[in-house]
């Protein structure tokens, strides 16, 4: 036996491992170098991005503040042109109706008393609890424009808008000296803009004054509720620009009038992580492309070299295990050496198969010859007993019975010879069985009866000669001969219920029956116990002529009886299945 190689690697395995290892090492080094460089670049880009975002936000806030100042200057100029408060109020009511961002215009005296106030058509409260639009200390300490933090307007009945107040001193004669004119601008639009500004995935912007006090924060309510903390104390000492504090980057930019400062907050790890995600995605795509290229190269290599070698090796293994039914066709290999080797192996297997088929045919012919020789034998003991019985009948004057017995014996020998044919019509085979039963009924007088149950439409089909007689002989010898009571033999011929192309011949008796071991031994005996053709020879003959799925099956039960079933195909010509 050829030993299996130990510790050997396939050519394809070595190729795959080598190429894969080289690719993995190259990709790993490239990833490490690229990740280090890109991480530093991302940090720098993150700082620049945060600074640009804050500058854009500061520009938008400054434009809005400048616009508010222009409107306040215009209204201040208008005040000086009016001689009565009612005329001023009428003009302001028209203005607030047109300008949606202006909620109210109020004129205060030096102590904060309201001299005139118009609020977009809403009624002024008679005694407001607190006016957040006027802060005396802030107003007196400011030179030029006065800007308050965002607050809730509480002067009007049934409405509490969120506003920011811009005020300036006025010397209009109608209000006298020391008066202030203030405009409450709706702050919602500017707050919404600040809310929408984002720096990175979770970064944000907010507004502080020059002292670092919080003016507006997107999460202002959480801060006032002490559910969130925003440390703004350090911002007053920082100049405009980008500052890093731990993992947080702050971009600070002062508005044009130097009263508000825009602060942008971003998280370095988050920005780096976002960049890293893009790096990983790019690397994964590149790696996938490399894998696809590698897979394509290996597929081509496998198709040209590895697979033909593997198929040839597998074919040799299959040939070793089952050479009789092995078929191999080569010649599809692209590599010249493999093509030559494959064609040589195909020629070798074809030649071996031809030699094996030749040996098989010779063995089959020899087996058929042996079986025909066995068929041609006449059981001397059976012939002696039959002739002895005929002589006894003649001496006793039973000429009619002797004549009938001689006729049955003549028919028995005529059908046995059957002009040298192996296959005979099923009707002739049944006549042969009847002749045998006639002879045996005289020998075993009053010991058994017999009957036939035959489908007449099947009598023209062919079967092996001397197929039923050995089965009847087995029934008489093993079943009925040992019985005290009268036995019965039933021979039936019908079409198989499971296959319309098959015929079932059964020989049943009500004899003493057999065990499974006895049935097995009967199928192994070459000759019957009386010296005739054995059941095994009949079974072998059926399988040789018709194939392995045909032959004899035994069913028996002690003290009940035995049934022998023969399955043969429907054959009309002798050479049809031989």
Coordinates of C-alpha atoms in Angstrom, one line a residue:
X1 CA 0.0 0.0 0.0
X2 CA 1.3 3.4 -0.9
X3 CA 1.9 5.6 2.1
X4 CA 0.4 9.1 2.3
X5 CA 3.1 11.9 2.3
X6 CA 3.6 13.5 5.6
X7 CA 4.3 17.2 6.2
X8 CA 3.7 18.2 2.5
X9 CA 2.1 21.4 1.3
X10 CA 0.2 21.9 -1.8
X11 CA 1.6 24.2 -4.5
X12 CA -1.6 26.3 -4.4
X13 CA -1.3 26.6 -0.6
X14 CA 2.3 27.9 -0.7
X15 CA 1.4 30.4 -3.4
X16 CA -1.6 31.7 -1.5
X17 CA 0.3 32.0 1.8
X18 CA 3.2 33.8 0.2
X19 CA 1.3 36.4 -1.7
X20 CA -1.2 37.0 1.2
X21 CA 1.6 37.5 3.7
X22 CA 3.5 39.9 1.5
X23 CA 0.3 41.9 0.9
X24 CA -0.6 42.0 4.6
X25 CA 2.8 43.2 5.6
X26 CA 2.9 45.9 2.9
X27 CA -0.6 47.1 3.8
X28 CA 0.1 47.2 7.5
X29 CA 3.2 49.3 7.1
X30 CA 1.4 51.7 4.8
X31 CA -1.5 52.0 7.2
X32 CA 0.7 52.8 10.2
X33 CA 2.7 55.5 8.3
X34 CA -0.4 57.0 6.7
X35 CA -2.4 57.0 10.0
X36 CA 0.3 58.9 11.9
X37 CA 0.7 61.6 9.2
X38 CA -3.0 61.9 8.6
X39 CA -3.8 62.1 12.3
X40 CA -1.5 65.2 12.7
X41 CA -2.9 66.7 9.6
X42 CA -6.5 66.2 10.8
X43 CA -5.7 68.0 14.0
X44 CA -4.4 71.0 12.2
X45 CA -7.3 71.0 9.8
X46 CA -9.7 70.7 12.7
X47 CA -8.2 73.9 14.2
X48 CA -8.5 75.8 10.9
X49 CA -12.0 74.5 10.4
X50 CA -13.1 75.6 13.9
X51 CA -11.5 79.1 13.4
X52 CA -13.2 79.5 10.0
X53 CA -16.6 78.5 11.4
X54 CA -16.3 81.0 14.3
X55 CA -15.2 83.8 11.9
X56 CA -18.2 83.1 9.7
X57 CA -20.5 83.2 12.7
X58 CA -18.9 86.4 14.0
X59 CA -19.4 88.0 10.6
X60 CA -23.1 87.1 10.6
X61 CA -23.6 88.4 14.1
X62 CA -21.7 91.6 13.4
X63 CA -23.8 92.2 10.2
X64 CA -27.0 91.7 12.3
X65 CA -25.7 94.1 15.0
X66 CA -24.8 96.7 12.4
X67 CA -28.2 96.4 10.8
X68 CA -29.8 96.9 14.2
X69 CA -27.7 100.0 14.8
X70 CA -28.6 101.4 11.4
X71 CA -32.3 101.0 12.3
X72 CA -31.8 102.6 15.7
X73 CA -30.0 105.6 14.2
X74 CA -32.8 106.0 11.6
X75 CA -35.5 106.0 14.3
X76 CA -33.4 108.4 16.5
X77 CA -33.2 110.8 13.6
X78 CA -37.0 110.5 13.1
X79 CA -37.7 111.3 16.8
X80 CA -36.1 114.7 16.4
X81 CA -38.4 115.6 13.5
X82 CA -41.6 115.2 15.6
X83 CA -43.1 117.9 17.8
X84 CA -45.6 115.7 19.6
X85 CA -45.5 112.2 21.2
X86 CA -48.7 111.1 19.4
X87 CA -47.2 111.8 16.0
X88 CA -44.1 109.8 17.0
X89 CA -46.2 106.9 18.3
X90 CA -48.2 106.9 15.1
X91 CA -45.1 106.7 12.9
X92 CA -43.6 104.0 15.1
X93 CA -46.7 101.9 14.9
X94 CA -46.5 101.9 11.2
X95 CA -42.8 101.0 11.3
X96 CA -43.2 98.0 13.7
X97 CA -46.0 96.7 11.5
X98 CA -43.6 96.5 8.5
X99 CA -40.4 95.5 10.3
X100 CA -41.0 92.0 11.7
X101 CA -37.6 91.9 13.5
X102 CA -38.6 95.1 15.5
X103 CA -40.9 94.1 18.3
X104 CA -41.1 97.4 20.3
X105 CA -39.7 100.9 20.4
X106 CA -39.6 102.6 23.9
X107 CA -38.4 106.0 25.0
X108 CA -37.1 106.1 28.6
X109 CA -36.3 109.1 30.8
X110 CA -33.0 109.2 32.8
X111 CA -34.5 107.0 35.6
X112 CA -36.1 104.4 33.3
X113 CA -39.6 105.9 33.3
X114 CA -41.5 105.1 30.1
X115 CA -42.2 108.3 28.1
X116 CA -43.6 106.5 25.0
X117 CA -43.8 102.8 24.0
X118 CA -45.1 101.0 20.9
X119 CA -45.1 97.2 20.8
X120 CA -46.3 95.8 17.4
X121 CA -50.0 96.5 18.2
X122 CA -50.0 95.0 21.7
X123 CA -51.3 96.9 24.7
X124 CA -48.8 98.2 27.2
X125 CA -49.3 97.0 30.8
X126 CA -50.4 99.7 33.3
X127 CA -47.8 98.7 35.9
X128 CA -45.2 96.3 34.7
X129 CA -43.5 94.2 37.4
X130 CA -40.0 94.6 35.9
X131 CA -38.6 96.0 32.7
X132 CA -35.7 93.9 31.6
X133 CA -35.0 96.2 28.7
X134 CA -33.8 99.0 30.9
X135 CA -30.7 98.6 33.2
X136 CA -29.8 102.0 34.6
X137 CA -26.3 101.1 35.5
X138 CA -25.7 99.8 32.0
X139 CA -27.4 102.7 30.3
X140 CA -25.4 105.4 32.3
X141 CA -22.1 103.5 31.9
X142 CA -22.3 103.2 28.2
X143 CA -21.0 105.8 25.8
X144 CA -22.8 105.5 22.4
X145 CA -24.8 102.5 21.7
X146 CA -26.2 100.4 24.6
X147 CA -26.6 96.6 24.1
X148 CA -28.4 94.4 26.6
X149 CA -28.2 90.6 26.8
X150 CA -31.1 88.6 25.4
X151 CA -34.1 88.7 27.7
X152 CA -37.9 88.3 27.9
X153 CA -39.9 91.4 27.1
X154 CA -42.6 91.9 29.9
X155 CA -44.1 95.3 29.1
X156 CA -47.1 94.1 27.0
X157 CA -50.2 92.3 27.8
X158 CA -50.4 88.6 26.8
X159 CA -47.0 88.2 25.0
X160 CA -43.5 87.6 26.2
X161 CA -41.1 87.6 23.3
X162 CA -37.4 86.9 23.6
X163 CA -35.6 90.1 22.6
X164 CA -32.3 91.9 22.7
X165 CA -32.4 95.7 23.4
X166 CA -30.3 98.3 21.5
X167 CA -30.5 101.9 22.9
X168 CA -29.0 105.3 22.5
X169 CA -29.3 108.7 24.1
X170 CA -31.6 111.1 22.3
X171 CA -31.8 114.9 22.5
X172 CA -35.2 115.2 20.8
X173 CA -37.1 118.3 22.1
X174 CA -40.3 116.4 22.4
X175 CA -38.9 114.2 25.1
X176 CA -36.4 116.6 26.7
X177 CA -32.8 116.1 27.7
X178 CA -31.6 112.8 29.3
X179 CA -33.9 110.5 27.4
X180 CA -33.1 107.1 25.9
X181 CA -34.6 105.6 22.8
X182 CA -34.5 101.8 22.8
X183 CA -35.5 99.2 20.3
X184 CA -36.4 95.6 21.3
X185 CA -35.3 93.3 18.4
X186 CA -36.6 89.8 18.1
X187 CA -33.6 87.5 19.1
X188 CA -35.1 84.2 17.8
X189 CA -33.7 84.5 14.3
X190 CA -30.2 85.2 15.5
X191 CA -30.5 82.4 18.2
X192 CA -31.7 80.0 15.5
X193 CA -28.6 80.8 13.4
X194 CA -26.3 80.1 16.4
X195 CA -28.1 76.9 17.1
X196 CA -27.5 75.7 13.6
X197 CA -23.7 76.3 13.7
X198 CA -21.8 73.1 14.3
X199 CA -18.2 72.4 14.7
X200 CA -17.6 68.7 14.0
X201 CA -20.2 66.2 15.0
X202 CA -21.0 67.5 18.5
X203 CA -19.3 70.9 18.5
X204 CA -21.2 74.1 18.9
X205 CA -21.0 78.0 19.2
X206 CA -22.2 80.4 21.9
X207 CA -21.9 84.1 22.7
X208 CA -20.2 85.8 25.7
X209 CA -19.6 89.5 26.6
X210 CA -16.2 91.0 27.0
X211 CA -16.1 90.0 30.7
X212 CA -16.8 86.4 29.9
X213 CA -20.4 86.4 31.0
X214 CA -22.8 84.2 29.0
X215 CA -24.9 86.1 26.5
X216 CA -26.5 83.2 24.6
X217 CA -25.9 79.4 24.6
X218 CA -27.7 76.7 22.5
X219 CA -28.3 74.8 25.7
X220 CA -29.0 77.9 27.8
X221 CA -32.0 76.4 29.7
X222 CA -30.0 73.4 30.8
X223 CA -27.2 75.7 32.0
X224 CA -29.7 77.9 33.9
X225 CA -31.2 74.8 35.4
X226 CA -27.7 73.6 36.5
X227 CA -28.1 70.5 34.4
X228 CA -25.1 71.5 32.3
X229 CA -22.0 73.6 33.1
X230 CA -20.1 75.8 30.7
X231 CA -16.9 77.3 32.2
X232 CA -16.6 80.8 30.6
X233 CA -14.3 82.4 33.3
X234 CA -11.1 81.8 31.4
X235 CA -12.4 83.3 28.1
X236 CA -11.9 86.9 29.3
X237 CA -8.1 86.4 29.4
X238 CA -7.9 84.7 26.0
X239 CA -7.2 86.7 22.9
X240 CA -8.9 86.0 19.6
X241 CA -7.7 82.8 18.0
X242 CA -7.6 79.1 18.6
X243 CA -6.9 77.7 22.1
X244 CA -6.6 74.1 23.2
X245 CA -7.6 73.0 26.7
X246 CA -7.2 69.2 27.1
X247 CA -9.3 67.4 24.6
X248 CA -11.3 70.6 23.7
X249 CA -10.4 73.3 21.1
X250 CA -11.8 76.8 21.6
X251 CA -12.0 79.2 18.7
X252 CA -12.6 82.8 19.9
X253 CA -13.6 85.8 17.8
X254 CA -14.7 89.3 19.0
X255 CA -17.6 91.0 17.2
X256 CA -17.1 94.4 15.5
X257 CA -18.2 96.6 18.4
X258 CA -16.1 94.5 20.9
X259 CA -19.1 93.9 23.2
X260 CA -19.8 90.2 22.2
X261 CA -17.4 87.4 21.6
X262 CA -18.2 84.3 19.5
X263 CA -16.8 81.1 21.0
X264 CA -16.7 77.8 19.0
X265 CA -16.2 74.5 20.8
X266 CA -14.9 71.4 19.1
X267 CA -13.6 68.0 20.4
X268 CA -10.2 66.9 19.0
X269 CA -10.8 63.2 19.5
X270 CA -14.1 63.5 17.7
X271 CA -12.6 65.3 14.7
X272 CA -9.7 63.0 14.6
X273 CA -12.1 60.0 14.8
X274 CA -14.2 61.4 11.9
X275 CA -11.0 61.6 9.9
X276 CA -9.9 58.2 11.1
X277 CA -13.3 56.8 10.0
X278 CA -12.7 58.2 6.5
X279 CA -9.1 56.8 6.6
X280 CA -10.4 53.4 7.7
X281 CA -13.0 53.5 4.9
X282 CA -10.4 54.4 2.3
X283 CA -8.1 51.7 3.6
X284 CA -10.9 49.1 3.6
X285 CA -11.8 50.0 0.0
X286 CA -8.1 49.8 -1.0
X287 CA -7.7 46.5 0.9
X288 CA -10.8 45.1 -0.8
X289 CA -9.4 46.1 -4.2
X290 CA -6.1 44.4 -3.3
X291 CA -8.0 41.3 -2.2
X292 CA -10.1 41.3 -5.4
X293 CA -6.9 41.6 -7.4
X294 CA -5.2 38.8 -5.4
X295 CA -8.3 36.7 -5.8
X296 CA -8.4 37.2 -9.5
X297 CA -4.7 36.3 -9.9
X298 CA -5.1 33.2 -7.7
X299 CA -8.2 32.2 -9.7
X300 CA -6.3 32.5 -13.0
X301 CA -3.4 30.6 -11.5
X302 CA -5.7 28.0 -10.1
X303 CA -7.5 27.5 -13.4
X304 CA -4.3 27.2 -15.4
X305 CA -2.1 25.2 -13.0
X306 CA -3.5 24.3 -9.5
X307 CA -6.9 23.0 -10.5
X308 CA -5.7 20.7 -13.4
X309 CA -3.1 19.2 -11.1
X310 CA -5.6 18.7 -8.3
X311 CA -8.2 17.2 -10.6
X312 CA -5.6 14.8 -12.0
X313 CA -4.5 13.8 -8.5
X314 CA -8.2 13.2 -7.5
X315 CA -8.8 11.2 -10.6
X316 CA -5.8 9.0 -9.8
X317 CA -7.2 8.4 -6.3
X318 CA -10.7 7.5 -7.7
X319 CA -9.0 5.2 -10.2
X320 CA -7.2 3.4 -7.4
X321 CA -10.5 2.8 -5.5
X322 CA -12.7 1.9 -8.4
X323 CA -11.0 1.2 -11.6
X324 CA -13.8 -0.9 -13.2
X325 CA -16.3 2.0 -13.7
X326 CA -13.8 4.9 -13.9
X327 CA -13.9 7.2 -16.9
X328 CA -11.4 10.0 -17.5
X329 CA -11.1 12.4 -20.4
X330 CA -8.2 14.9 -20.4
X331 CA -6.8 17.3 -22.9
X332 CA -8.3 20.6 -21.6
X333 CA -5.1 21.7 -19.9
X334 CA -3.3 24.9 -21.1
X335 CA 0.1 24.0 -19.7
X336 CA 1.9 21.7 -22.2
X337 CA 3.4 19.3 -19.5
X338 CA 0.0 18.9 -17.8
X339 CA -1.7 18.3 -21.1
X340 CA 0.7 15.5 -22.0
X341 CA 0.4 14.0 -18.5
X342 CA -3.4 14.1 -18.6
X343 CA -3.6 12.5 -22.0
X344 CA -1.3 9.7 -20.9
X345 CA -3.3 9.0 -17.9
X346 CA -6.6 9.0 -19.9
X347 CA -5.0 6.4 -22.3
X348 CA -3.9 4.3 -19.4
X349 CA -7.3 4.3 -17.7
X350 CA -9.0 3.4 -21.0
X351 CA -6.7 0.5 -21.6
X352 CA -7.1 -0.8 -18.0
X353 CA -10.9 -0.6 -18.3
X354 CA -10.8 -2.5 -21.6
X355 CA -8.8 -5.3 -20.0
X356 CA -11.1 -5.5 -17.0
X357 CA -14.1 -5.6 -19.3
X358 CA -12.5 -8.4 -21.3
X359 CA -11.8 -10.4 -18.1
X360 CA -15.4 -9.8 -16.9
X361 CA -16.9 -11.0 -20.1
X362 CA -14.7 -14.1 -20.0
X363 CA -15.8 -14.8 -16.4
X364 CA -19.5 -14.3 -17.3
X365 CA -19.2 -16.6 -20.3
X366 CA -17.5 -19.2 -18.1
X367 CA -20.2 -18.9 -15.5
X368 CA -23.0 -19.3 -18.1
X369 CA -21.3 -22.4 -19.4
X370 CA -21.1 -23.9 -15.9
X371 CA -24.8 -23.2 -15.3
X372 CA -25.8 -24.7 -18.7
X373 CA -23.8 -27.8 -17.9
X374 CA -25.6 -27.9 -14.5
X375 CA -29.0 -27.6 -16.2
X376 CA -28.2 -30.4 -18.6
X377 CA -27.5 -32.8 -15.8
X378 CA -30.3 -35.3 -15.1
X379 CA -30.8 -36.3 -11.4
X380 CA -30.1 -40.0 -11.6
X381 CA -31.9 -40.6 -8.2
X382 CA -35.0 -38.8 -9.4
X383 CA -35.0 -40.7 -12.8
X384 CA -34.5 -44.0 -11.0
X385 CA -37.3 -43.5 -8.5
X386 CA -39.6 -42.3 -11.4
X387 CA -38.9 -45.4 -13.6
X388 CA -39.2 -47.7 -10.6
X389 CA -42.7 -46.2 -9.9
X390 CA -43.7 -46.7 -13.6
X391 CA -42.5 -50.4 -13.4
X392 CA -44.5 -50.9 -10.3
X393 CA -47.6 -49.5 -11.9
X394 CA -47.2 -51.7 -14.9
X395 CA -46.9 -54.8 -12.7
X396 CA -50.0 -53.8 -10.8
X397 CA -51.9 -53.4 -14.0
X398 CA -52.3 -49.6 -13.6
X399 CA -51.5 -49.0 -17.2
X400 CA -53.4 -45.6 -17.4
X401 CA -51.5 -44.1 -14.5
X402 CA -48.2 -45.5 -15.9
X403 CA -48.9 -44.0 -19.3
X404 CA -49.7 -40.6 -17.7
X405 CA -46.5 -40.7 -15.7
X406 CA -44.4 -41.6 -18.8
X407 CA -46.0 -38.7 -20.7
X408 CA -45.2 -36.3 -17.9
X409 CA -41.6 -37.5 -17.8
X410 CA -41.2 -37.1 -21.6
X411 CA -42.6 -33.5 -21.4
X412 CA -40.2 -32.8 -18.6
X413 CA -37.2 -33.9 -20.6
X414 CA -38.4 -32.2 -23.8
X415 CA -38.8 -28.8 -22.1
X416 CA -35.5 -29.2 -20.2
X417 CA -33.7 -29.6 -23.5
X418 CA -35.7 -26.8 -25.3
X419 CA -33.4 -26.9 -28.3
X420 CA -30.4 -25.4 -26.5
X421 CA -32.2 -22.1 -25.6
X422 CA -31.6 -20.6 -22.2
X423 CA -34.8 -18.5 -22.2
X424 CA -38.2 -20.1 -22.9
X425 CA -41.7 -18.9 -22.9
X426 CA -43.3 -18.6 -19.4
X427 CA -46.1 -21.0 -20.6
X428 CA -43.5 -23.7 -21.4
X429 CA -41.8 -23.2 -18.0
X430 CA -45.2 -23.6 -16.3
X431 CA -45.8 -26.8 -18.3
X432 CA -42.5 -28.1 -17.1
X433 CA -43.5 -27.4 -13.5
X434 CA -46.9 -29.1 -14.1
X435 CA -45.1 -32.2 -15.5
X436 CA -42.8 -32.3 -12.5
X437 CA -45.8 -32.0 -10.1
X438 CA -47.6 -34.8 -11.9
X439 CA -44.7 -37.1 -11.4
X440 CA -44.2 -36.1 -7.8
X441 CA -47.9 -36.4 -7.0
X442 CA -47.7 -40.2 -7.8
X443 CA -44.5 -40.6 -5.7
X444 CA -46.0 -38.6 -2.8
X445 CA -49.6 -39.9 -3.2
X446 CA -52.2 -38.2 -1.0
X447 CA -49.4 -36.1 0.7
X448 CA -50.0 -32.8 -1.1
X449 CA -52.2 -31.0 -3.6
X450 CA -51.3 -28.2 -6.0
X451 CA -52.9 -25.4 -8.0
X452 CA -51.9 -22.6 -10.4
X453 CA -52.9 -18.9 -10.3
X454 CA -51.6 -17.5 -13.6
X455 CA -52.2 -14.3 -15.5
X456 CA -52.7 -15.7 -19.1
X457 CA -51.5 -12.4 -20.7
X458 CA -48.0 -13.1 -19.3
X459 CA -47.4 -16.5 -20.8
X460 CA -45.7 -15.3 -23.9
X461 CA -42.9 -13.5 -22.0
X462 CA -39.5 -15.4 -21.7
X463 CA -37.9 -16.7 -18.5
X464 CA -34.9 -18.9 -17.6
X465 CA -35.8 -22.5 -18.1
X466 CA -35.9 -24.8 -15.0
X467 CA -36.6 -21.8 -12.7
X468 CA -39.9 -23.0 -11.1
X469 CA -39.1 -26.7 -10.8
X470 CA -36.2 -26.3 -8.2
X471 CA -38.5 -24.1 -6.1
X472 CA -41.3 -26.7 -6.1
X473 CA -38.7 -29.4 -5.3
X474 CA -37.5 -27.3 -2.4
X475 CA -41.1 -26.9 -1.2
X476 CA -41.7 -30.6 -1.3
X477 CA -38.4 -31.6 0.3
X478 CA -38.2 -28.9 3.1
X479 CA -41.9 -28.3 3.7
X480 CA -44.4 -30.9 2.8
X481 CA -42.4 -34.2 3.0
X482 CA -42.1 -33.7 6.8
X483 CA -45.8 -32.9 7.4
X484 CA -48.4 -35.2 8.9
X485 CA -51.3 -33.4 7.4
X486 CA -51.9 -32.9 3.7
X487 CA -49.9 -30.1 2.1
X488 CA -50.7 -27.6 -0.6
X489 CA -48.4 -25.9 -3.2
X490 CA -49.6 -22.8 -5.0
X491 CA -47.8 -21.4 -8.1
X492 CA -48.9 -17.9 -9.1
X493 CA -47.7 -15.6 -12.0
X494 CA -48.7 -11.9 -12.0
X495 CA -47.4 -8.5 -13.0
X496 CA -45.5 -6.7 -10.2
X497 CA -47.5 -4.1 -8.4
X498 CA -44.5 -1.8 -7.9
X499 CA -43.3 -2.0 -11.6
X500 CA -45.4 -2.7 -14.6
X501 CA -42.3 -3.9 -16.5
X502 CA -41.6 -6.8 -14.1
X503 CA -43.2 -10.2 -13.5
X504 CA -43.5 -11.9 -10.1
X505 CA -43.5 -15.8 -9.9
X506 CA -44.4 -17.1 -6.4
X507 CA -44.2 -20.7 -5.1
X508 CA -46.0 -21.0 -1.8
X509 CA -46.6 -24.0 0.5
X510 CA -48.2 -24.5 3.9
X511 CA -45.4 -26.7 5.1
X512 CA -43.4 -26.7 8.3
X513 CA -41.6 -23.5 7.3
X514 CA -38.1 -22.4 8.0
X515 CA -36.1 -20.0 10.2
X516 CA -34.1 -17.1 8.8
X517 CA -30.9 -19.1 9.2
X518 CA -32.4 -22.0 7.2
X519 CA -33.5 -19.6 4.4
X520 CA -30.0 -18.1 4.3
X521 CA -28.4 -21.6 4.0
X522 CA -30.8 -22.6 1.1
X523 CA -29.7 -19.5 -0.8
X524 CA -26.1 -20.6 -0.4
X525 CA -26.4 -24.2 -1.5
X526 CA -25.2 -24.9 -5.1
X527 CA -27.4 -28.1 -5.2
X528 CA -30.6 -29.2 -3.6
X529 CA -30.7 -31.8 -0.9
X530 CA -32.1 -34.3 -3.4
X531 CA -29.2 -33.7 -5.8
X532 CA -31.0 -31.3 -8.2
X533 CA -30.4 -27.7 -9.1
X534 CA -30.2 -25.6 -6.0
X535 CA -32.1 -22.3 -5.3
X536 CA -28.8 -20.4 -5.2
X537 CA -28.0 -21.5 -8.8
X538 CA -31.4 -20.4 -9.9
X539 CA -30.8 -17.0 -8.2
X540 CA -27.4 -16.7 -9.7
X541 CA -28.6 -17.5 -13.2
X542 CA -31.4 -14.8 -12.9
X543 CA -28.9 -12.1 -11.9
X544 CA -26.4 -13.0 -14.6
X545 CA -29.1 -12.8 -17.3
X546 CA -31.2 -9.9 -16.1
X547 CA -29.2 -7.9 -13.5
X548 CA -28.7 -7.5 -9.8
X549 CA -32.2 -6.1 -9.1
X550 CA -33.8 -9.4 -10.2
X551 CA -33.7 -12.8 -8.6
X552 CA -35.2 -14.7 -5.6
X553 CA -36.5 -13.6 -2.2
X554 CA -37.6 -16.0 0.6
X555 CA -40.3 -15.4 3.2
X556 CA -40.9 -18.2 5.7
X557 CA -42.3 -18.7 9.2
X558 CA -42.0 -22.0 11.2
X559 CA -45.3 -24.0 11.3
X560 CA -46.9 -21.6 8.9
X561 CA -45.3 -22.1 5.5
X562 CA -42.9 -20.7 3.0
X563 CA -43.2 -18.3 0.0
X564 CA -40.5 -18.0 -2.6
X565 CA -40.8 -15.0 -5.0
X566 CA -39.0 -14.7 -8.3
X567 CA -38.8 -11.3 -10.0
X568 CA -38.0 -11.2 -13.7
X569 CA -38.4 -8.5 -16.4
X570 CA -40.8 -8.7 -19.3
X571 CA -38.6 -10.0 -22.0
X572 CA -39.8 -11.1 -25.5
X573 CA -36.5 -11.9 -27.2
X574 CA -33.7 -14.0 -25.8
X575 CA -30.9 -11.5 -26.6
X576 CA -32.8 -8.6 -25.1
X577 CA -31.1 -8.6 -21.7
X578 CA -28.4 -11.3 -22.1

